[in-house]
XYZ file of C-alpha atoms in Angstrom:
776
model
C 55.279 30.617 57.204
C 54.340 31.504 53.658
C 54.467 35.256 54.276
C 58.093 34.992 55.626
C 59.155 32.938 52.715
C 57.824 35.393 50.274
C 59.326 38.482 52.130
C 62.705 37.041 51.519
C 62.723 35.731 48.086
C 62.259 38.513 45.844
C 65.589 39.068 44.840
C 65.547 38.124 41.253
C 62.262 39.973 40.688
C 61.728 43.617 39.658
C 59.942 45.572 42.412
C 60.106 48.958 41.001
C 59.768 50.776 37.704
C 63.049 50.654 35.843
C 62.762 54.218 34.894
C 62.549 55.307 38.656
C 65.811 56.859 39.546
C 64.945 57.491 43.161
C 64.729 54.038 44.609
C 63.972 55.419 48.118
C 60.886 56.853 46.733
C 59.984 53.598 44.858
C 60.316 51.743 48.157
C 57.944 54.183 49.911
C 55.534 53.905 47.065
C 55.558 50.169 47.339
C 54.900 50.357 51.026
C 52.073 52.578 50.637
C 50.503 50.405 47.987
C 50.989 47.505 49.966
C 49.387 48.903 53.148
C 46.639 50.385 50.990
C 45.821 47.064 49.248
C 45.674 45.266 52.612
C 43.290 47.874 54.090
C 41.026 47.672 51.077
C 40.911 43.831 51.108
C 39.952 43.861 54.838
C 37.384 46.803 54.501
C 36.040 44.945 51.453
C 35.643 41.747 53.375
C 34.006 43.577 56.373
C 31.547 45.275 54.017
C 30.714 42.046 52.250
C 30.241 40.266 55.653
C 27.865 42.946 56.795
C 25.919 42.809 53.512
C 25.644 38.846 53.749
C 24.745 39.170 57.507
C 21.535 41.513 56.924
C 20.685 39.903 53.447
C 17.955 40.280 52.139
C 17.609 43.779 53.688
C 19.824 46.606 52.436
C 22.141 48.697 54.509
C 20.696 51.860 52.983
C 17.304 51.193 54.454
C 18.327 51.706 58.042
C 18.864 55.325 57.151
C 15.489 55.522 55.230
C 13.772 54.187 58.214
C 15.468 56.478 60.706
C 14.666 59.507 58.508
C 10.943 58.353 58.132
C 10.725 58.111 61.869
C 12.359 61.787 62.381
C 9.903 63.280 59.826
C 6.931 61.531 61.502
C 8.083 62.569 65.130
C 9.084 66.127 64.369
C 6.201 66.689 62.201
C 3.942 66.326 65.171
C 2.052 63.486 63.582
C 2.687 60.380 65.671
C 0.546 57.518 64.373
C -1.071 54.959 66.827
C 0.982 52.210 65.580
C 4.195 53.860 66.938
C 2.789 53.830 70.515
C 4.419 56.900 71.325
C 7.734 55.069 71.203
C 9.977 58.034 70.571
C 8.433 60.060 73.532
C 8.535 57.224 75.856
C 12.250 56.596 75.161
C 13.083 60.478 75.339
C 11.675 60.459 78.846
C 14.676 58.177 79.902
C 17.018 60.537 78.238
C 19.016 63.286 80.215
C 16.573 65.916 78.796
C 14.048 66.293 76.216
C 16.100 68.622 74.107
C 16.038 68.426 70.409
C 19.316 66.487 70.406
C 17.971 63.828 72.622
C 14.815 63.520 70.601
C 17.237 62.851 67.491
C 19.097 60.277 69.659
C 15.706 58.654 70.530
C 14.608 58.555 66.794
C 17.954 56.927 65.723
C 17.734 54.230 68.462
C 14.008 53.537 67.810
C 14.741 53.363 63.912
C 17.729 51.180 64.170
C 15.946 48.630 66.587
C 12.935 48.590 64.242
C 15.341 48.002 61.280
C 17.137 45.108 63.075
C 13.970 43.586 63.922
C 12.539 43.960 60.380
C 15.973 42.520 59.009
C 15.532 39.436 61.248
C 11.896 38.935 60.068
C 12.798 39.252 56.430
C 15.645 36.804 56.891
C 13.233 34.278 58.589
C 10.843 34.574 55.947
C 13.428 33.955 53.190
C 14.856 31.136 55.226
C 11.280 29.624 55.326
C 10.798 30.100 51.604
C 14.163 28.217 50.740
C 12.927 25.375 52.495
C 10.122 24.414 50.164
C 10.930 21.991 47.647
C 7.518 20.816 46.516
C 7.991 22.762 43.036
C 10.555 20.220 41.972
C 8.046 17.236 42.024
C 5.237 19.004 40.234
C 6.885 18.404 36.728
C 7.503 20.525 33.685
C 4.442 21.047 31.650
C 2.089 20.030 34.429
C -0.311 22.248 36.136
C 1.486 24.400 38.935
C -0.232 24.552 42.206
C -1.403 27.744 43.783
C 0.996 27.107 46.684
C 3.947 27.067 44.359
C 2.842 29.987 42.508
C 2.566 32.098 45.590
C 5.948 30.817 46.886
C 7.631 31.531 43.463
C 6.261 35.146 43.257
C 7.321 35.863 47.045
C 10.835 34.362 46.364
C 11.326 36.343 43.263
C 10.099 39.461 45.070
C 13.022 39.027 47.687
C 15.580 38.746 45.062
C 14.458 41.755 43.056
C 14.359 43.688 46.333
C 17.913 43.345 46.752
C 20.050 41.516 44.084
C 22.170 38.894 45.926
C 25.996 38.588 46.101
C 27.889 35.287 45.778
C 27.485 34.302 49.478
C 24.321 36.195 50.396
C 22.314 32.973 50.764
C 24.772 30.886 52.694
C 23.351 31.404 56.074
C 19.811 31.074 54.664
C 20.084 27.886 52.885
C 18.279 24.741 54.516
C 20.453 22.310 56.462
C 20.538 18.776 54.815
C 18.406 16.747 57.199
C 19.116 13.055 57.922
C 16.110 10.825 56.209
C 14.388 8.191 58.342
C 16.311 5.224 58.448
C 13.368 2.913 57.349
C 12.855 5.044 54.295
C 16.616 4.611 53.347
C 16.591 0.909 53.907
C 13.566 0.481 51.728
C 15.081 2.670 48.830
C 18.254 0.565 49.087
C 16.536 -2.797 48.963
C 14.470 -1.537 46.069
C 17.695 -0.462 44.156
C 19.168 -4.050 44.707
C 16.265 -5.924 43.478
C 17.431 -6.119 39.753
C 21.042 -6.640 40.691
C 20.766 -9.727 42.603
C 18.999 -13.106 42.476
C 16.074 -14.127 44.895
C 18.148 -15.898 47.345
C 20.662 -13.007 47.732
C 17.829 -10.447 47.767
C 16.140 -12.243 50.809
C 19.348 -12.529 52.597
C 19.958 -8.738 52.093
C 16.325 -8.014 53.277
C 17.122 -10.077 56.398
C 20.223 -8.273 57.228
C 18.879 -5.000 56.355
C 15.714 -5.614 58.882
C 18.166 -6.678 61.502
C 20.316 -3.392 61.010
C 17.226 -1.307 61.156
C 15.936 -2.697 64.416
C 19.302 -3.190 65.863
C 22.615 -1.096 65.771
C 21.131 1.148 62.989
C 18.987 2.927 65.537
C 22.000 3.985 67.674
C 23.979 5.045 64.673
C 20.860 7.008 63.281
C 20.541 8.961 66.697
C 24.266 10.004 66.650
C 24.050 11.102 63.070
C 20.822 13.163 63.736
C 22.837 14.831 66.632
C 25.585 15.633 64.235
C 23.148 17.134 61.695
C 21.988 19.551 64.357
C 25.272 21.196 64.759
C 27.111 20.658 61.621
C 26.298 22.763 58.485
C 26.151 19.711 56.623
C 26.277 16.238 58.017
C 27.671 14.654 54.934
C 30.267 17.038 53.188
C 33.052 17.114 55.804
C 33.222 13.160 56.024
C 32.891 12.983 52.285
C 35.924 15.108 51.746
C 37.918 13.583 54.368
C 37.192 9.871 54.027
C 36.347 9.565 50.217
C 39.033 12.071 49.066
C 41.797 12.888 51.550
C 42.003 9.467 53.173
C 42.465 7.583 50.053
C 45.895 6.420 49.726
C 45.657 5.849 45.765
C 46.918 8.162 42.943
C 45.086 11.200 41.867
C 45.848 10.761 38.228
C 43.066 8.744 36.552
C 41.704 7.584 39.879
C 40.402 10.778 41.511
C 41.089 13.851 39.397
C 38.526 15.002 36.712
C 39.505 16.584 33.491
C 37.989 18.522 30.224
C 39.108 19.471 26.890
C 39.059 22.809 25.212
C 35.832 24.483 23.929
C 34.815 23.631 20.415
C 35.872 27.111 19.089
C 39.449 27.846 18.551
C 40.090 31.537 18.739
C 43.825 31.589 17.924
C 46.686 29.523 17.164
C 49.333 31.683 19.188
C 50.047 29.753 22.088
C 51.488 32.458 24.502
C 48.730 34.936 23.441
C 46.117 32.351 24.403
C 47.827 31.533 27.590
C 48.147 35.081 28.654
C 44.527 35.862 27.815
C 43.348 32.974 29.599
C 45.519 33.784 32.656
C 44.327 37.390 32.742
C 40.800 36.474 32.593
C 41.010 33.814 35.322
C 42.686 36.447 37.676
C 40.117 38.849 36.872
C 37.538 36.199 37.811
C 39.360 35.715 41.093
C 39.182 39.303 41.768
C 35.380 39.209 41.401
C 35.363 36.140 43.695
C 37.406 38.028 46.314
C 34.774 40.949 46.083
C 31.827 38.551 46.117
C 30.694 40.079 42.659
C 30.210 36.769 40.926
C 26.379 36.077 41.029
C 25.159 33.108 42.837
C 23.582 30.313 40.642
C 19.797 30.506 40.948
C 17.816 27.410 39.913
C 14.860 28.253 37.644
C 16.159 31.838 38.164
C 15.087 32.020 41.868
C 16.377 29.057 43.960
C 20.067 29.681 45.236
C 22.667 26.900 45.139
C 25.223 26.664 47.743
C 28.522 28.826 46.763
C 30.724 27.337 49.443
C 32.874 25.488 46.918
C 34.047 28.578 45.178
C 36.354 29.613 48.245
C 39.066 27.140 47.310
C 38.986 27.649 43.498
C 42.395 29.528 43.439
C 45.544 29.515 45.480
C 44.704 26.143 46.720
C 46.743 22.835 46.823
C 46.256 19.427 48.274
C 49.229 18.333 50.522
C 50.039 14.525 50.570
C 50.152 12.758 54.018
C 51.180 9.654 55.204
C 47.858 8.960 57.002
C 45.781 11.313 54.929
C 46.127 14.452 52.826
C 45.015 18.095 53.663
C 44.007 20.834 51.665
C 45.754 24.148 52.028
C 44.333 27.404 50.808
C 46.515 30.513 50.593
C 44.692 33.841 51.306
C 46.371 35.514 48.421
C 49.020 34.821 45.480
C 50.553 37.187 43.116
C 51.727 34.426 40.816
C 51.183 31.393 38.830
C 53.468 28.389 38.358
C 54.472 27.659 34.680
C 55.973 24.486 33.225
C 57.673 24.635 30.058
C 59.998 21.737 28.506
C 60.570 20.346 31.991
C 61.531 23.536 33.627
C 59.491 25.438 36.335
C 58.904 29.211 36.563
C 57.345 31.817 38.782
C 55.414 34.196 36.568
C 54.045 37.349 38.232
C 50.194 38.379 37.740
C 50.206 41.319 39.849
C 52.489 44.424 39.738
C 52.218 47.792 41.644
C 48.767 47.090 42.979
C 47.109 45.973 39.784
C 46.523 42.908 37.666
C 48.905 42.716 34.949
C 47.441 43.172 31.399
C 47.348 40.231 28.882
C 50.298 41.699 26.993
C 52.352 41.975 29.938
C 51.729 38.354 31.005
C 52.311 37.275 27.348
C 55.855 39.020 27.485
C 56.569 36.573 30.343
C 55.392 33.593 28.483
C 57.258 34.646 25.501
C 60.469 34.930 27.619
C 59.944 31.462 28.712
C 59.117 29.817 25.300
C 62.127 31.702 23.475
C 64.622 30.905 25.961
C 64.878 27.209 24.890
C 65.507 26.026 28.519
C 67.191 22.958 29.582
C 65.927 21.006 32.404
C 67.661 18.421 34.605
C 66.198 14.954 34.638
C 64.638 15.363 38.199
C 62.995 18.757 37.259
C 61.646 17.263 34.126
C 59.852 14.435 35.743
C 59.278 16.187 39.159
C 55.438 16.384 38.742
C 55.253 12.570 38.421
C 55.471 12.520 42.240
C 52.023 14.108 42.486
C 50.755 10.962 40.242
C 52.151 8.526 42.712
C 50.467 6.851 45.549
C 49.793 9.482 48.314
C 51.931 8.038 51.096
C 54.781 7.469 49.030
C 54.577 10.987 47.687
C 54.283 12.187 51.220
C 57.361 10.408 52.471
C 59.295 11.844 49.435
C 58.111 15.537 50.162
C 58.894 15.256 53.901
C 62.396 13.912 53.223
C 63.516 16.003 50.213
C 61.230 19.030 50.107
C 60.954 20.087 53.678
C 64.214 22.332 53.660
C 66.460 24.275 51.545
C 65.789 25.453 47.973
C 63.712 22.466 47.231
C 61.176 23.672 49.820
C 61.216 27.191 48.603
C 60.662 26.126 45.017
C 57.822 23.633 45.935
C 56.230 26.487 47.979
C 55.955 28.543 44.919
C 54.211 25.925 43.054
C 51.817 25.139 45.787
C 50.971 28.682 46.644
C 50.506 29.718 43.059
C 46.802 30.688 41.920
C 47.015 27.818 39.496
C 49.309 25.866 37.291
C 49.981 26.657 33.586
C 51.775 24.111 31.145
C 53.129 25.624 27.876
C 53.448 22.354 26.030
C 55.953 21.912 23.090
C 53.656 19.954 20.891
C 50.335 20.810 19.176
C 46.885 19.197 20.457
C 45.197 17.837 17.530
C 41.555 17.610 17.936
C 38.463 18.590 15.731
C 35.154 18.521 17.553
C 33.574 20.340 14.657
C 34.105 18.076 11.620
C 35.210 14.899 13.635
C 37.757 14.136 10.870
C 40.073 11.970 12.984
C 38.358 10.387 15.971
C 41.765 9.027 17.104
C 42.883 12.401 17.890
C 39.866 12.892 20.120
C 40.746 9.894 22.078
C 44.474 11.119 22.446
C 43.432 14.843 23.599
C 40.959 13.266 25.954
C 43.576 10.911 27.682
C 45.953 13.744 27.639
C 43.591 15.796 29.690
C 43.234 12.997 32.083
C 46.920 12.074 32.464
C 49.204 14.378 30.346
C 52.476 12.688 29.818
C 52.288 11.823 33.751
C 55.208 14.415 34.398
C 53.467 17.527 32.955
C 50.544 18.026 35.209
C 50.705 18.892 38.889
C 47.944 16.787 39.960
C 47.786 18.361 43.471
C 46.766 21.865 42.345
C 42.961 22.651 42.295
C 43.588 22.891 38.462
C 46.364 22.878 35.774
C 45.869 24.269 32.426
C 47.934 22.737 29.515
C 48.001 24.645 26.304
C 49.517 23.177 23.084
C 51.783 24.930 20.625
C 48.504 25.477 18.465
C 46.856 27.208 21.508
C 44.441 24.410 22.062
C 44.048 23.542 25.646
C 43.012 20.930 28.355
C 42.361 21.041 32.044
C 43.050 18.668 34.872
C 41.077 19.231 38.276
C 41.973 18.018 41.518
C 38.497 16.641 42.960
C 38.549 17.028 46.619
C 37.946 20.662 46.928
C 34.945 20.903 44.814
C 32.920 19.443 42.060
C 32.827 19.630 38.263
C 30.161 22.468 38.177
C 32.427 25.000 39.826
C 35.388 24.617 37.621
C 33.257 24.400 34.519
C 31.577 27.615 35.320
C 34.877 29.292 35.618
C 35.723 28.217 32.192
C 32.480 28.970 30.603
C 32.211 32.442 32.118
C 35.714 33.374 30.835
C 35.835 31.708 27.631
C 32.656 33.175 26.118
C 34.794 36.391 26.211
C 38.079 34.684 25.089
C 36.798 34.113 21.603
C 36.368 38.059 21.056
C 39.898 39.021 22.462
C 42.033 38.250 19.389
C 42.620 40.137 16.146
C 42.436 38.508 12.628
C 46.105 37.350 13.095
C 45.509 35.658 16.392
C 47.296 38.421 18.488
C 45.679 39.898 21.542
C 43.810 43.088 20.920
C 45.227 46.038 22.904
C 44.951 49.826 22.320
C 47.880 50.266 24.693
C 51.510 49.295 25.042
C 52.290 47.354 28.179
C 53.850 49.091 30.995
C 56.117 46.746 32.711
C 58.441 44.094 31.228
C 58.783 41.769 34.149
C 60.895 38.744 33.629
C 59.751 35.192 34.823
C 61.835 33.696 37.545
C 63.181 30.203 36.972
C 62.819 27.988 39.969
C 65.911 26.406 41.450
C 66.048 22.818 42.643
C 68.541 20.299 44.148
C 68.343 16.875 42.472
C 71.777 15.657 43.501
C 70.438 13.074 45.710
C 70.279 9.701 44.085
C 67.521 8.316 46.168
C 65.263 11.449 45.263
C 65.947 10.532 41.458
C 65.228 6.974 42.104
C 61.769 7.890 43.648
C 60.839 10.351 40.853
C 61.794 7.698 38.366
C 59.682 5.001 40.122
C 56.600 7.473 40.321
C 56.975 8.074 36.690
C 57.153 4.299 36.017
C 54.215 3.523 38.186
C 52.282 6.521 36.417
C 53.063 5.092 32.988
C 51.850 1.706 33.940
C 48.591 3.281 34.931
C 48.659 5.510 31.902
C 49.060 2.544 29.570
C 46.185 0.503 31.419
C 43.689 3.236 30.842
C 41.509 2.514 27.664
C 39.920 5.977 26.943
C 37.922 7.081 24.124
C 35.634 10.224 23.162
C 32.693 9.214 21.198
C 30.571 11.879 19.383
C 27.115 10.843 18.599
C 25.671 13.153 15.747
C 22.306 11.170 14.883
C 20.398 13.296 17.171
C 20.563 15.261 20.308
C 18.338 17.089 22.850
C 16.015 18.381 20.209
C 14.771 14.858 19.205
C 14.590 13.586 22.713
C 12.317 16.328 23.670
C 9.984 15.496 20.834
C 9.630 12.140 22.497
C 8.446 14.057 25.720
C 11.321 12.301 27.768
C 13.905 13.726 29.954
C 17.181 13.871 27.960
C 19.215 12.746 30.894
C 16.895 9.837 31.723
C 16.799 9.006 27.883
C 20.822 8.765 27.953
C 20.621 6.695 31.107
C 18.373 4.257 29.625
C 20.610 3.873 26.648
C 23.604 3.061 29.018
C 21.645 0.347 30.807
C 20.747 -1.289 27.495
C 24.259 -0.957 26.222
C 25.585 -2.341 29.457
C 23.128 -5.322 29.636
C 24.288 -6.055 25.928
C 27.938 -5.925 27.000
C 27.703 -8.061 30.209
C 24.479 -9.832 29.891
C 23.306 -8.881 33.315
C 22.698 -5.705 35.317
C 24.906 -3.880 37.766
C 24.882 -0.870 40.112
C 25.081 2.286 38.315
C 26.303 5.477 39.668
C 25.029 8.836 38.448
C 26.058 11.975 40.359
C 23.583 14.529 41.293
C 24.292 17.672 43.237
C 22.856 18.666 46.543
C 23.649 22.237 46.561
C 20.180 23.265 47.446
C 21.577 22.567 50.786
C 24.203 24.547 52.714
C 27.625 23.062 52.114
C 26.001 20.536 49.817
C 28.079 18.599 47.278
C 26.756 15.388 45.649
C 24.380 12.399 46.088
C 24.188 9.117 44.126
C 21.382 8.278 41.841
C 21.167 4.586 41.459
C 20.385 4.583 37.694
C 19.848 0.718 37.551
C 16.213 0.336 38.769
C 13.427 -2.218 38.553
C 11.793 -0.061 35.876
C 14.893 0.377 33.844
C 15.761 -3.393 33.904
C 12.118 -4.338 32.908
C 12.465 -2.094 29.830
C 15.737 -3.369 28.846
C 14.374 -7.027 29.074
C 11.411 -5.942 27.010
C 13.879 -4.518 24.340
C 15.801 -7.811 24.151
C 12.382 -9.930 24.116
C 11.255 -10.398 20.310
C 7.766 -11.176 21.789
C 7.477 -7.710 23.414
C 5.215 -5.224 21.464
C 6.284 -1.734 20.459
C 3.629 -0.303 22.374
C 4.797 -2.142 25.508
C 8.397 -1.202 25.084
C 7.598 2.404 24.730
C 5.220 2.078 27.884
C 7.975 0.699 29.899
C 10.546 3.352 28.558
C 8.406 6.139 29.782
C 7.797 4.496 33.200
C 11.552 3.958 33.513
C 12.476 7.496 32.648
C 9.846 8.738 34.953
C 11.174 6.707 37.851
C 14.705 7.852 36.940
C 13.749 11.498 37.194
C 11.967 11.001 40.452
C 14.952 9.345 41.875
C 17.109 12.275 40.769
C 14.837 14.620 42.445
C 14.831 12.677 45.641
C 18.667 12.730 45.517
C 18.684 16.436 44.975
C 16.231 17.007 47.915
C 18.069 14.913 50.460
C 16.287 11.742 50.065
C 19.014 9.697 48.551
C 20.539 6.346 49.578
C 24.271 6.373 49.591
C 25.423 9.415 51.458
C 23.142 8.590 54.361
C 24.375 4.948 54.638
C 28.075 6.196 54.185
C 27.656 8.510 57.171
C 26.102 5.634 59.145
C 29.206 3.690 58.425
C 31.463 6.348 59.541
C 29.531 6.659 62.829
C 29.957 2.960 63.312
C 33.710 3.151 62.751
C 34.112 6.027 65.396
C 32.027 3.788 67.913
C 34.220 0.687 66.838
C 30.953 -1.026 65.987
C 31.005 -3.785 63.379
C 28.026 -3.773 60.895
C 28.335 -6.618 58.286
C 25.205 -4.926 56.452
C 26.961 -1.614 56.035
C 30.446 -3.258 55.171
C 28.865 -5.353 52.539
C 27.063 -2.465 51.231
C 29.897 -0.147 50.894
C 31.927 -3.003 49.017
C 29.477 -3.373 46.239
C 31.169 -2.523 42.965
C 29.779 0.271 40.763
C 30.517 -1.215 37.337
C 28.995 1.867 35.718
C 29.895 5.369 37.162
C 28.234 8.011 35.157
C 28.035 11.838 35.177
C 26.279 14.401 32.893
C 28.473 17.680 32.253
C 26.001 20.350 31.899
C 26.632 23.705 30.274
C 25.079 27.051 30.359
C 24.791 27.427 34.050
C 23.678 30.933 34.253
C 21.240 32.915 32.056
C 24.101 35.101 30.703
C 26.045 32.092 29.460
C 23.067 30.385 28.051
C 22.494 33.554 25.955
C 26.102 33.715 24.667
C 25.882 30.051 23.788
C 22.927 30.584 21.770
C 24.724 33.246 19.950
C 27.960 31.252 19.706
C 27.206 27.456 19.996
C 30.980 26.609 19.164
C 31.786 28.092 22.725
C 30.293 24.882 24.086
C 32.823 22.398 25.859
C 34.245 19.688 23.912
C 34.393 16.768 26.387
C 34.976 16.152 29.980
C 35.484 13.013 32.021
C 37.254 10.727 34.600
C 38.893 7.557 35.082
C 37.280 4.188 35.420
C 36.089 3.641 39.252
C 35.749 -0.107 39.138
C 38.278 -2.367 37.517
C 35.909 -4.431 35.673
C 33.451 -1.591 34.561
C 33.048 1.688 32.801
C 33.415 5.398 33.646
C 31.124 7.421 31.389
C 30.798 11.290 31.355
C 28.384 12.678 28.749
C 27.367 16.188 27.491
C 24.144 16.654 25.550
C 26.020 19.303 23.585
C 23.023 20.589 21.612
C 19.955 19.922 19.558
C 21.821 17.208 17.424
C 24.901 15.925 19.418
C 25.803 13.956 22.397
C 29.467 13.697 23.378
C 30.515 10.882 25.623
C 33.943 10.302 27.391
C 34.454 6.513 28.176
C 37.099 4.727 30.122
C 37.873 1.275 31.325
C 41.142 -0.781 31.966
C 42.851 -2.606 29.112
C 44.042 -5.353 31.491
C 40.608 -6.339 32.389
C 39.400 -9.037 29.834
C 35.703 -8.372 30.477
C 35.834 -4.709 29.322
C 36.518 -3.055 26.032
C 35.975 0.788 25.556
C 35.789 0.598 21.974
C 32.947 -2.139 22.030
C 31.040 -0.353 24.713
C 31.009 2.892 22.823
C 29.691 1.195 19.817
C 26.893 -0.511 21.989
C 26.069 2.801 23.447
C 25.566 4.287 19.929
C 23.718 1.404 18.787
C 21.363 1.596 21.988
C 20.522 5.400 21.107
C 19.798 4.542 17.504
C 17.528 1.463 18.639
C 15.707 3.790 20.997
C 14.958 6.249 18.333
C 13.964 3.561 15.947
C 11.524 2.236 18.495
C 9.978 5.625 18.910
C 9.494 6.161 15.405
C 8.108 2.787 14.932
C 5.680 3.739 17.827
C 4.706 6.998 16.200
C 4.046 5.064 12.842
C 1.827 2.482 14.444
C -0.043 4.756 16.897
C -0.284 7.798 14.479
C 0.966 9.968 17.319
């Protein structure tokens, strides 16, 4: 057990103040603080559970209601609406004395409060079912129904400001769409992809599925949706992520680079401040003090994914991985020059101050450690194929000092890597694009051996204090980790003096030394496995063709003058670029969130549509007029927006069909239609990385635009395709992270990046020409 292990391995760490002479007294203090901390945590959990249970009501209102009933009753003024309830109840009491009248008032007041709380929860639950507002469009006339709904919902939120998990039990469940509707959407999405003959074949197979086995599968899926919080999420996590045998590096994990701003050049100062802010954020998470995200300031998004942000790791398995979350962790794992350390983040019941954490980092960096070959390349195992890593873990890390050391890494709050080289990147002046490519690829893969790919996230910080982050993807989606970084980094820029040191008015109290982890790498087979993992990882690393492309001709500002959705605008540019690159259309994956629903994660938006392909063909047709091209562009963008909103509101295509396939597998029923559908290649996999997820962050970003993220991305999904992650960074910039495989003769990241930039320029030229011709 984790608790037992920690209890027996504190020998090399200080557990009392070095100035304390009475060790017995120090031990008693330690026991008292431990018990008091446990009590506070349990009582805090209970208090928050009660608050969430009764939300949107407030616990104080029960006392107000009881007091009001007492005033009315003992004032001798029993209104008709009370139906003499207090007197009626008192008649059943042992006597009608003053005491029993008070008891009756309390019972009636509490019962009334419970009924009122249930009514308020039902009303709020009904309000959150409404999604018609999303389809009314920005700038369009808002219906009276939506106005009343919005005013009522805002009133509930103002009545009692919510905690992080206040809405969890109130969010609507994701319902299963009608099978007929999903099939029709699927066929429509395939029309521009396949020729007439194949389309007719698909249509026949779809109709046979709909009228045949599909009905049975649909009934089982509806049954699941009635009892499961979300009919998609658990299967998506298990079968898409945890059952996948492939490596996490460049195949599953996501990554992002540092923010544009560079607040200090002192590595250990930055690492310590970031660590301190992350642990403060974790403290707020534990207390539910992080505000839930509210779309348009009133519609709550599911907060489930925050639960495993810290103290979590993915454990490899031969037949599938599992996610392990530790209730608490008092340390982080640190890697420097191939050596692993345990760094304390709590002491004597409080979070260590930034300077106290920096002291530990300085101890590590200044020690000039020497690592063994096995320890240096150990993390390569986490980049390996999952069954191979699982076998190695079971054989060589299931007992002895290796088990103990591995547990320290896996139970850490997160992993911090203090690199021994600077991270050269310039997102401001863009002086050396090649450095951007290098830093982006480093965020994705590191050097293979210096990222623990199993942890929820690993932060790498170079000697010049610039950072990258690699994120394991199964536990959550990008929005959760990006919010953590945004909400902490907006303060990071203010925490250093003119020389780059951490600002502090107090000297640190504790000089705690980091603990070097001990390993046993004497077994030759273990070393051979580590070397093989590193070699396989390097093959993948060398095959990934990655670039960061920063487009500075225009950004969100210009796109809005065209009265087009910025996201749809970018997606149309990608469609045009891909057609010019391949000479045909292909399935295009764009990730959309479904967090309007309980336990929601993502849905696929099929960005290649009948409308987008019609516009692309018109762009490549010299006979097509400017007016016609613009008309088709607007139609394509409107269609894309509608598809995006449908995906957000549970009317997508792919998650529904995926779950039907899982049901078929459980029933051991073969469906050629579903098997072909799920084997179709996504040659473009895209995602927009948003910034400014909360009003407070947006306000700070307006003051300090340099706090926006540099770039983020993921590895190529299809061997003969591209992955594209884009950030509409501001009014005049779009940043794209592009990846493909060098070994594929059909793709070239550099070529495709140039085609995207040209497509964006061509769309602007089209709109400018249209404005000139039409006078609009």
